[in-house]
Amino acid sequence: MVIFVDMDEVIADTYGAHIEVYNKQFSENLTLDFFHGSEAWNKVPVDRQQSVRDHARNRGFFRNLKPIEHGQAVLKKLSEKHEVYIASAAMQFPNSLEEKSEWLDEHFSFIPWENRILCGHKHILRGDVLIDDRSYNLETFEGRSLLFTSPHNVNTTGFERVNNWLEVGEKLL
């Protein structure tokens, strides 16, 4: 199989990073539960929303993300059996290209640079499986679409859902 895997909110915890940066910046103590069912910037006061939207423009944001639990182990096993590509929409934030590449070198070194697609739209991807947290990326994919659960998409329906990497392993290994 050819498997495409998104980065943000699938193997890299961008949502947690947004909360961490926000809490530090505004001396808050918000938790993941507070953001359930919404984009991070939509749940904070209006005068702070742009600050959250700008997190991804800050140098170091993508480089310092934490890996999503069990992602490394399951992807390692998948890459031993299948052709695995990381496909991340990285063009929106230019400094993310370098940072995402370095992050993958550190946390997913078993996926070679040739199997990393840092792109704009994902509608060009052709393969067997796409694992993504954004339904708009899954809508046009012609293969099997797996919606990876993230706080912002818990109310999204119409796609085969996986809540964590152990579930991905059960479905694809």
N, C-alpha and C. Protein backbone atom coordinates (compact mmCIF):
# COMPACT_ATOMS: atom_id res chain seq x y z
N MET A 1 0.83 -1.19 0.00
CA MET A 1 0.00 0.00 0.00
C MET A 1 0.87 1.25 0.00
N VAL A 2 0.33 2.29 -0.57
CA VAL A 2 0.93 3.62 -0.48
C VAL A 2 0.11 4.40 0.55
N ILE A 3 0.77 4.80 1.63
CA ILE A 3 0.09 5.47 2.74
C ILE A 3 0.66 6.86 2.90
N PHE A 4 -0.22 7.87 2.89
CA PHE A 4 0.16 9.26 3.14
C PHE A 4 -0.27 9.62 4.55
N VAL A 5 0.62 10.27 5.29
CA VAL A 5 0.36 10.64 6.67
C VAL A 5 0.61 12.13 6.84
N ASP A 6 -0.39 12.83 7.34
CA ASP A 6 -0.25 14.25 7.65
C ASP A 6 0.66 14.41 8.87
N MET A 7 1.20 15.60 9.05
CA MET A 7 2.05 15.86 10.22
C MET A 7 1.28 16.49 11.38
N ASP A 8 0.80 17.72 11.16
CA ASP A 8 0.20 18.48 12.25
C ASP A 8 -1.10 17.84 12.73
N GLU A 9 -1.11 17.53 14.00
CA GLU A 9 -2.23 16.90 14.69
C GLU A 9 -2.41 15.43 14.33
N VAL A 10 -1.45 14.85 13.63
CA VAL A 10 -1.49 13.43 13.33
C VAL A 10 -0.24 12.75 13.90
N ILE A 11 0.94 13.30 13.59
CA ILE A 11 2.16 12.78 14.23
C ILE A 11 2.83 13.84 15.10
N ALA A 12 2.44 15.11 14.93
CA ALA A 12 3.03 16.22 15.69
C ALA A 12 1.92 16.98 16.42
N ASP A 13 2.11 17.21 17.69
CA ASP A 13 1.07 17.81 18.53
C ASP A 13 1.05 19.34 18.44
N THR A 14 0.53 19.86 17.34
CA THR A 14 0.44 21.31 17.18
C THR A 14 -0.62 21.91 18.10
N TYR A 15 -1.70 21.20 18.32
CA TYR A 15 -2.77 21.73 19.18
C TYR A 15 -2.24 21.96 20.59
N GLY A 16 -1.55 20.97 21.12
CA GLY A 16 -0.95 21.11 22.45
C GLY A 16 0.04 22.26 22.51
N ALA A 17 0.78 22.46 21.43
CA ALA A 17 1.74 23.57 21.38
C ALA A 17 1.03 24.92 21.39
N HIS A 18 -0.08 25.02 20.66
CA HIS A 18 -0.86 26.26 20.69
C HIS A 18 -1.31 26.59 22.11
N ILE A 19 -1.79 25.59 22.82
CA ILE A 19 -2.25 25.79 24.19
C ILE A 19 -1.09 26.20 25.09
N GLU A 20 0.03 25.53 24.96
CA GLU A 20 1.21 25.83 25.77
C GLU A 20 1.69 27.27 25.55
N VAL A 21 1.79 27.68 24.29
CA VAL A 21 2.24 29.03 23.97
C VAL A 21 1.23 30.06 24.49
N TYR A 22 -0.05 29.78 24.27
CA TYR A 22 -1.10 30.70 24.73
C TYR A 22 -1.06 30.87 26.25
N ASN A 23 -1.00 29.76 26.96
CA ASN A 23 -0.97 29.82 28.44
C ASN A 23 0.22 30.62 28.94
N LYS A 24 1.36 30.43 28.33
CA LYS A 24 2.56 31.16 28.73
C LYS A 24 2.42 32.65 28.41
N GLN A 25 1.93 32.95 27.22
CA GLN A 25 1.82 34.33 26.77
C GLN A 25 0.81 35.14 27.60
N PHE A 26 -0.29 34.49 27.98
CA PHE A 26 -1.36 35.22 28.67
C PHE A 26 -1.54 34.79 30.12
N SER A 27 -0.57 34.07 30.67
CA SER A 27 -0.63 33.61 32.07
C SER A 27 -1.96 32.92 32.37
N GLU A 28 -2.34 32.02 31.49
CA GLU A 28 -3.57 31.24 31.64
C GLU A 28 -3.22 29.80 32.01
N ASN A 29 -4.23 29.01 32.24
CA ASN A 29 -4.04 27.60 32.56
C ASN A 29 -5.10 26.76 31.83
N LEU A 30 -5.31 27.07 30.55
CA LEU A 30 -6.31 26.36 29.76
C LEU A 30 -5.83 24.94 29.45
N THR A 31 -6.77 24.02 29.34
CA THR A 31 -6.46 22.62 29.04
C THR A 31 -7.10 22.22 27.73
N LEU A 32 -6.72 21.06 27.24
CA LEU A 32 -7.25 20.53 25.99
C LEU A 32 -8.77 20.41 26.04
N ASP A 33 -9.32 20.02 27.17
CA ASP A 33 -10.77 19.87 27.29
C ASP A 33 -11.52 21.16 26.99
N PHE A 34 -10.95 22.29 27.32
CA PHE A 34 -11.58 23.59 27.07
C PHE A 34 -11.82 23.81 25.58
N PHE A 35 -10.96 23.27 24.74
CA PHE A 35 -11.00 23.52 23.31
C PHE A 35 -11.81 22.48 22.53
N HIS A 36 -12.39 21.53 23.22
CA HIS A 36 -13.12 20.42 22.61
C HIS A 36 -14.12 20.92 21.55
N GLY A 37 -13.96 20.44 20.31
CA GLY A 37 -14.90 20.75 19.25
C GLY A 37 -14.67 22.06 18.53
N SER A 38 -13.49 22.66 18.71
CA SER A 38 -13.27 23.97 18.11
C SER A 38 -11.80 24.16 17.75
N GLU A 39 -11.57 25.07 16.82
CA GLU A 39 -10.21 25.50 16.55
C GLU A 39 -9.72 26.28 17.76
N ALA A 40 -8.44 26.21 18.06
CA ALA A 40 -7.89 26.85 19.26
C ALA A 40 -8.20 28.35 19.28
N TRP A 41 -8.03 29.02 18.13
CA TRP A 41 -8.22 30.47 18.11
C TRP A 41 -9.68 30.88 18.29
N ASN A 42 -10.63 29.98 18.03
CA ASN A 42 -12.04 30.33 18.18
C ASN A 42 -12.52 30.30 19.63
N LYS A 43 -11.77 29.70 20.51
CA LYS A 43 -12.20 29.55 21.90
C LYS A 43 -11.62 30.61 22.84
N VAL A 44 -10.70 31.40 22.36
CA VAL A 44 -10.08 32.42 23.21
C VAL A 44 -10.76 33.76 22.95
N PRO A 45 -10.59 34.73 23.84
CA PRO A 45 -11.20 36.04 23.61
C PRO A 45 -10.79 36.63 22.26
N VAL A 46 -11.70 37.38 21.67
CA VAL A 46 -11.51 37.93 20.32
C VAL A 46 -10.20 38.70 20.20
N ASP A 47 -9.85 39.46 21.21
CA ASP A 47 -8.63 40.26 21.14
C ASP A 47 -7.35 39.43 21.21
N ARG A 48 -7.47 38.12 21.47
CA ARG A 48 -6.30 37.23 21.52
C ARG A 48 -6.27 36.24 20.36
N GLN A 49 -7.29 36.23 19.54
CA GLN A 49 -7.38 35.24 18.48
C GLN A 49 -6.26 35.36 17.46
N GLN A 50 -5.91 36.56 17.07
CA GLN A 50 -4.84 36.72 16.08
C GLN A 50 -3.51 36.22 16.63
N SER A 51 -3.30 36.40 17.91
CA SER A 51 -2.07 35.91 18.53
C SER A 51 -1.95 34.40 18.36
N VAL A 52 -3.05 33.69 18.58
CA VAL A 52 -3.03 32.23 18.42
C VAL A 52 -2.82 31.87 16.95
N ARG A 53 -3.47 32.57 16.05
CA ARG A 53 -3.30 32.30 14.62
C ARG A 53 -1.84 32.52 14.19
N ASP A 54 -1.16 33.43 14.86
CA ASP A 54 0.22 33.75 14.50
C ASP A 54 1.26 32.81 15.10
N HIS A 55 0.86 31.93 16.01
CA HIS A 55 1.84 31.01 16.62
C HIS A 55 2.65 30.29 15.55
N ALA A 56 1.99 29.80 14.52
CA ALA A 56 2.66 29.01 13.49
C ALA A 56 3.63 29.83 12.64
N ARG A 57 3.56 31.14 12.75
CA ARG A 57 4.49 32.01 12.03
C ARG A 57 5.76 32.25 12.84
N ASN A 58 5.75 31.89 14.10
CA ASN A 58 6.91 32.12 14.98
C ASN A 58 7.97 31.06 14.74
N ARG A 59 9.19 31.52 14.55
CA ARG A 59 10.30 30.59 14.37
C ARG A 59 10.42 29.68 15.58
N GLY A 60 10.57 28.39 15.33
CA GLY A 60 10.70 27.40 16.39
C GLY A 60 9.41 26.68 16.71
N PHE A 61 8.27 27.21 16.28
CA PHE A 61 6.99 26.58 16.64
C PHE A 61 6.93 25.14 16.14
N PHE A 62 7.19 24.91 14.87
CA PHE A 62 7.10 23.55 14.32
C PHE A 62 8.28 22.67 14.73
N ARG A 63 9.41 23.28 14.97
CA ARG A 63 10.61 22.50 15.32
C ARG A 63 10.51 21.86 16.69
N ASN A 64 9.74 22.49 17.59
CA ASN A 64 9.69 22.04 18.98
C ASN A 64 8.44 21.26 19.36
N LEU A 65 7.69 20.79 18.38
CA LEU A 65 6.47 20.04 18.67
C LEU A 65 6.78 18.68 19.28
N LYS A 66 5.84 18.20 20.08
CA LYS A 66 5.98 16.86 20.66
C LYS A 66 5.33 15.85 19.71
N PRO A 67 5.92 14.67 19.59
CA PRO A 67 5.29 13.64 18.76
C PRO A 67 4.00 13.14 19.42
N ILE A 68 3.02 12.77 18.60
CA ILE A 68 1.78 12.18 19.08
C ILE A 68 2.11 10.76 19.55
N GLU A 69 1.56 10.40 20.68
CA GLU A 69 1.85 9.11 21.32
C GLU A 69 1.63 7.93 20.37
N HIS A 70 2.56 7.02 20.35
CA HIS A 70 2.58 5.77 19.59
C HIS A 70 2.77 5.96 18.08
N GLY A 71 2.82 7.20 17.61
CA GLY A 71 2.98 7.44 16.19
C GLY A 71 4.29 6.89 15.64
N GLN A 72 5.36 7.10 16.37
CA GLN A 72 6.66 6.64 15.89
C GLN A 72 6.69 5.12 15.75
N ALA A 73 6.22 4.41 16.76
CA ALA A 73 6.28 2.95 16.74
C ALA A 73 5.39 2.36 15.64
N VAL A 74 4.17 2.87 15.52
CA VAL A 74 3.25 2.33 14.51
C VAL A 74 3.72 2.68 13.11
N LEU A 75 4.17 3.91 12.90
CA LEU A 75 4.66 4.27 11.57
C LEU A 75 5.91 3.48 11.19
N LYS A 76 6.75 3.19 12.15
CA LYS A 76 7.94 2.37 11.87
C LYS A 76 7.51 1.00 11.34
N LYS A 77 6.53 0.39 12.01
CA LYS A 77 6.04 -0.92 11.55
C LYS A 77 5.37 -0.82 10.19
N LEU A 78 4.57 0.23 10.00
CA LEU A 78 3.92 0.42 8.70
C LEU A 78 4.94 0.60 7.59
N SER A 79 6.01 1.36 7.87
CA SER A 79 7.03 1.63 6.85
C SER A 79 7.83 0.38 6.49
N GLU A 80 7.82 -0.61 7.36
CA GLU A 80 8.51 -1.86 7.06
C GLU A 80 7.69 -2.75 6.13
N LYS A 81 6.38 -2.50 6.07
CA LYS A 81 5.48 -3.32 5.25
C LYS A 81 4.95 -2.58 4.03
N HIS A 82 4.88 -1.25 4.11
CA HIS A 82 4.23 -0.46 3.07
C HIS A 82 5.09 0.74 2.69
N GLU A 83 4.67 1.43 1.65
CA GLU A 83 5.33 2.66 1.21
C GLU A 83 4.67 3.83 1.95
N VAL A 84 5.37 4.41 2.91
CA VAL A 84 4.81 5.48 3.75
C VAL A 84 5.43 6.81 3.37
N TYR A 85 4.56 7.80 3.17
CA TYR A 85 4.97 9.17 2.88
C TYR A 85 4.38 10.10 3.91
N ILE A 86 5.15 11.07 4.32
CA ILE A 86 4.65 12.16 5.14
C ILE A 86 4.21 13.25 4.16
N ALA A 87 2.96 13.68 4.26
CA ALA A 87 2.42 14.71 3.38
C ALA A 87 1.86 15.83 4.24
N SER A 88 2.57 16.95 4.27
CA SER A 88 2.18 18.06 5.13
C SER A 88 2.03 19.35 4.34
N ALA A 89 0.95 20.05 4.59
CA ALA A 89 0.74 21.35 3.95
C ALA A 89 1.65 22.36 4.65
N ALA A 90 2.81 22.58 4.07
CA ALA A 90 3.83 23.40 4.72
C ALA A 90 4.04 24.75 4.05
N MET A 91 3.40 24.98 2.95
CA MET A 91 3.67 26.20 2.19
C MET A 91 3.06 27.45 2.82
N GLN A 92 2.04 27.28 3.64
CA GLN A 92 1.38 28.43 4.26
C GLN A 92 2.31 29.17 5.22
N PHE A 93 3.20 28.44 5.85
CA PHE A 93 4.14 29.02 6.82
C PHE A 93 5.56 28.69 6.36
N PRO A 94 6.21 29.60 5.63
CA PRO A 94 7.50 29.30 4.98
C PRO A 94 8.57 28.74 5.92
N ASN A 95 8.67 29.23 7.16
CA ASN A 95 9.71 28.69 8.05
C ASN A 95 9.39 27.26 8.48
N SER A 96 8.16 26.82 8.25
CA SER A 96 7.82 25.45 8.64
C SER A 96 8.51 24.42 7.75
N LEU A 97 8.88 24.77 6.54
CA LEU A 97 9.54 23.81 5.66
C LEU A 97 10.81 23.26 6.29
N GLU A 98 11.68 24.15 6.70
CA GLU A 98 12.94 23.73 7.33
C GLU A 98 12.68 23.05 8.67
N GLU A 99 11.80 23.65 9.47
CA GLU A 99 11.54 23.11 10.80
C GLU A 99 10.90 21.73 10.75
N LYS A 100 9.95 21.54 9.84
CA LYS A 100 9.31 20.23 9.72
C LYS A 100 10.31 19.18 9.24
N SER A 101 11.18 19.55 8.33
CA SER A 101 12.19 18.62 7.85
C SER A 101 13.13 18.21 8.99
N GLU A 102 13.58 19.19 9.78
CA GLU A 102 14.45 18.88 10.91
C GLU A 102 13.72 18.03 11.95
N TRP A 103 12.45 18.34 12.19
CA TRP A 103 11.64 17.60 13.17
C TRP A 103 11.51 16.14 12.72
N LEU A 104 11.26 15.92 11.44
CA LEU A 104 11.16 14.56 10.93
C LEU A 104 12.49 13.83 11.04
N ASP A 105 13.60 14.53 10.76
CA ASP A 105 14.92 13.91 10.94
C ASP A 105 15.11 13.41 12.36
N GLU A 106 14.64 14.18 13.32
CA GLU A 106 14.81 13.82 14.73
C GLU A 106 13.86 12.71 15.17
N HIS A 107 12.59 12.82 14.83
CA HIS A 107 11.58 11.92 15.39
C HIS A 107 11.16 10.77 14.48
N PHE A 108 11.34 10.92 13.16
CA PHE A 108 10.93 9.89 12.21
C PHE A 108 12.02 9.66 11.17
N SER A 109 13.24 9.47 11.65
CA SER A 109 14.39 9.34 10.76
C SER A 109 14.28 8.12 9.84
N PHE A 110 13.44 7.17 10.19
CA PHE A 110 13.27 5.97 9.36
C PHE A 110 12.45 6.27 8.09
N ILE A 111 11.86 7.45 8.01
CA ILE A 111 11.17 7.86 6.78
C ILE A 111 12.13 8.78 6.03
N PRO A 112 12.67 8.30 4.91
CA PRO A 112 13.70 9.08 4.20
C PRO A 112 13.15 10.37 3.60
N TRP A 113 14.04 11.29 3.32
CA TRP A 113 13.63 12.58 2.77
C TRP A 113 12.86 12.43 1.47
N GLU A 114 13.15 11.38 0.72
CA GLU A 114 12.44 11.15 -0.54
C GLU A 114 10.96 10.85 -0.33
N ASN A 115 10.59 10.47 0.88
CA ASN A 115 9.20 10.14 1.20
C ASN A 115 8.53 11.23 2.03
N ARG A 116 9.03 12.44 1.88
CA ARG A 116 8.45 13.59 2.58
C ARG A 116 7.94 14.58 1.56
N ILE A 117 6.66 14.86 1.63
CA ILE A 117 6.02 15.77 0.69
C ILE A 117 5.53 16.99 1.47
N LEU A 118 6.26 18.09 1.34
CA LEU A 118 5.85 19.33 1.99
C LEU A 118 5.22 20.18 0.89
N CYS A 119 3.93 20.34 0.96
CA CYS A 119 3.17 20.86 -0.18
C CYS A 119 2.16 21.93 0.23
N GLY A 120 1.32 22.29 -0.73
CA GLY A 120 0.18 23.16 -0.49
C GLY A 120 -1.04 22.26 -0.36
N HIS A 121 -1.87 22.22 -1.40
CA HIS A 121 -3.06 21.37 -1.39
C HIS A 121 -2.69 19.90 -1.50
N LYS A 122 -3.47 19.06 -0.86
CA LYS A 122 -3.21 17.62 -0.90
C LYS A 122 -4.05 16.88 -1.93
N HIS A 123 -4.85 17.60 -2.69
CA HIS A 123 -5.71 16.94 -3.69
C HIS A 123 -4.90 16.23 -4.77
N ILE A 124 -3.62 16.51 -4.86
CA ILE A 124 -2.77 15.88 -5.87
C ILE A 124 -2.30 14.48 -5.46
N LEU A 125 -2.49 14.11 -4.19
CA LEU A 125 -2.00 12.83 -3.70
C LEU A 125 -2.80 11.67 -4.28
N ARG A 126 -2.10 10.64 -4.73
CA ARG A 126 -2.73 9.43 -5.26
C ARG A 126 -2.10 8.24 -4.55
N GLY A 127 -2.91 7.49 -3.85
CA GLY A 127 -2.40 6.33 -3.13
C GLY A 127 -3.55 5.55 -2.54
N ASP A 128 -3.22 4.68 -1.60
CA ASP A 128 -4.22 3.79 -1.00
C ASP A 128 -4.87 4.36 0.25
N VAL A 129 -4.09 5.07 1.08
CA VAL A 129 -4.60 5.56 2.36
C VAL A 129 -4.06 6.97 2.61
N LEU A 130 -4.94 7.83 3.14
CA LEU A 130 -4.53 9.14 3.64
C LEU A 130 -5.02 9.26 5.07
N ILE A 131 -4.10 9.52 5.99
CA ILE A 131 -4.43 9.74 7.40
C ILE A 131 -4.24 11.23 7.66
N ASP A 132 -5.33 11.92 8.01
CA ASP A 132 -5.30 13.37 8.15
C ASP A 132 -6.32 13.80 9.19
N ASP A 133 -6.10 14.95 9.80
CA ASP A 133 -7.07 15.48 10.77
C ASP A 133 -8.03 16.48 10.13
N ARG A 134 -7.80 16.85 8.90
CA ARG A 134 -8.63 17.85 8.20
C ARG A 134 -9.52 17.15 7.18
N SER A 135 -10.82 17.27 7.38
CA SER A 135 -11.77 16.60 6.48
C SER A 135 -11.65 17.12 5.05
N TYR A 136 -11.33 18.40 4.86
CA TYR A 136 -11.23 18.91 3.49
C TYR A 136 -10.09 18.25 2.73
N ASN A 137 -9.08 17.73 3.40
CA ASN A 137 -8.02 16.99 2.71
C ASN A 137 -8.50 15.59 2.33
N LEU A 138 -9.41 15.04 3.11
CA LEU A 138 -9.90 13.69 2.88
C LEU A 138 -11.00 13.64 1.82
N GLU A 139 -11.72 14.73 1.64
CA GLU A 139 -12.89 14.77 0.75
C GLU A 139 -12.56 14.40 -0.69
N THR A 140 -11.42 14.81 -1.18
CA THR A 140 -11.07 14.57 -2.58
C THR A 140 -10.12 13.38 -2.76
N PHE A 141 -9.69 12.77 -1.66
CA PHE A 141 -8.75 11.65 -1.76
C PHE A 141 -9.51 10.44 -2.31
N GLU A 142 -8.93 9.78 -3.30
CA GLU A 142 -9.60 8.68 -3.99
C GLU A 142 -9.42 7.33 -3.29
N GLY A 143 -8.51 7.24 -2.34
CA GLY A 143 -8.30 5.99 -1.63
C GLY A 143 -9.07 5.98 -0.31
N ARG A 144 -8.59 5.20 0.62
CA ARG A 144 -9.21 5.09 1.95
C ARG A 144 -8.80 6.30 2.79
N SER A 145 -9.78 6.97 3.34
CA SER A 145 -9.54 8.16 4.15
C SER A 145 -9.73 7.84 5.62
N LEU A 146 -8.72 8.14 6.43
CA LEU A 146 -8.82 7.96 7.88
C LEU A 146 -8.72 9.33 8.55
N LEU A 147 -9.78 9.73 9.24
CA LEU A 147 -9.80 10.99 9.96
C LEU A 147 -9.19 10.77 11.33
N PHE A 148 -8.04 11.40 11.57
CA PHE A 148 -7.34 11.26 12.85
C PHE A 148 -7.95 12.28 13.82
N THR A 149 -8.42 11.79 14.94
CA THR A 149 -9.11 12.65 15.91
C THR A 149 -8.19 13.72 16.48
N SER A 150 -8.70 14.93 16.47
CA SER A 150 -8.07 16.10 17.06
C SER A 150 -9.17 16.91 17.72
N PRO A 151 -8.85 17.75 18.70
CA PRO A 151 -9.92 18.52 19.36
C PRO A 151 -10.82 19.27 18.39
N HIS A 152 -10.26 19.79 17.31
CA HIS A 152 -11.06 20.59 16.39
C HIS A 152 -12.04 19.78 15.55
N ASN A 153 -11.82 18.45 15.41
CA ASN A 153 -12.67 17.68 14.48
C ASN A 153 -13.55 16.64 15.18
N VAL A 154 -13.69 16.71 16.50
CA VAL A 154 -14.46 15.69 17.21
C VAL A 154 -15.91 15.61 16.77
N ASN A 155 -16.45 16.68 16.19
CA ASN A 155 -17.84 16.67 15.74
C ASN A 155 -17.99 16.41 14.25
N THR A 156 -16.88 16.17 13.56
CA THR A 156 -16.91 15.90 12.13
C THR A 156 -17.35 14.45 11.89
N THR A 157 -18.25 14.28 10.96
CA THR A 157 -18.74 12.94 10.63
C THR A 157 -18.53 12.69 9.13
N GLY A 158 -18.80 11.45 8.73
CA GLY A 158 -18.72 11.11 7.31
C GLY A 158 -17.43 10.47 6.88
N PHE A 159 -16.52 10.24 7.81
CA PHE A 159 -15.23 9.63 7.49
C PHE A 159 -14.94 8.51 8.48
N GLU A 160 -14.15 7.54 8.03
CA GLU A 160 -13.67 6.50 8.94
C GLU A 160 -12.70 7.18 9.91
N ARG A 161 -12.96 7.03 11.20
CA ARG A 161 -12.21 7.76 12.23
C ARG A 161 -11.23 6.83 12.94
N VAL A 162 -10.06 7.40 13.25
CA VAL A 162 -9.10 6.74 14.14
C VAL A 162 -8.78 7.72 15.25
N ASN A 163 -8.84 7.26 16.49
CA ASN A 163 -8.66 8.13 17.64
C ASN A 163 -7.22 8.23 18.11
N ASN A 164 -6.39 7.28 17.68
CA ASN A 164 -4.99 7.27 18.11
C ASN A 164 -4.21 6.33 17.20
N TRP A 165 -2.90 6.28 17.42
CA TRP A 165 -2.06 5.46 16.56
C TRP A 165 -2.22 3.97 16.79
N LEU A 166 -2.65 3.57 17.98
CA LEU A 166 -2.90 2.15 18.21
C LEU A 166 -4.05 1.68 17.32
N GLU A 167 -5.08 2.52 17.16
CA GLU A 167 -6.18 2.18 16.27
C GLU A 167 -5.74 2.14 14.81
N VAL A 168 -4.85 3.03 14.42
CA VAL A 168 -4.29 2.99 13.06
C VAL A 168 -3.60 1.65 12.85
N GLY A 169 -2.80 1.24 13.83
CA GLY A 169 -2.11 -0.04 13.73
C GLY A 169 -3.06 -1.22 13.59
N GLU A 170 -4.15 -1.19 14.34
CA GLU A 170 -5.15 -2.27 14.25
C GLU A 170 -5.76 -2.33 12.86
N LYS A 171 -5.97 -1.19 12.23
CA LYS A 171 -6.62 -1.15 10.92
C LYS A 171 -5.67 -1.46 9.76
N LEU A 172 -4.40 -1.09 9.90
CA LEU A 172 -3.49 -1.17 8.75
C LEU A 172 -2.34 -2.17 8.88
N LEU A 173 -2.10 -2.68 10.06
CA LEU A 173 -0.99 -3.65 10.19
C LEU A 173 -1.49 -5.09 10.07
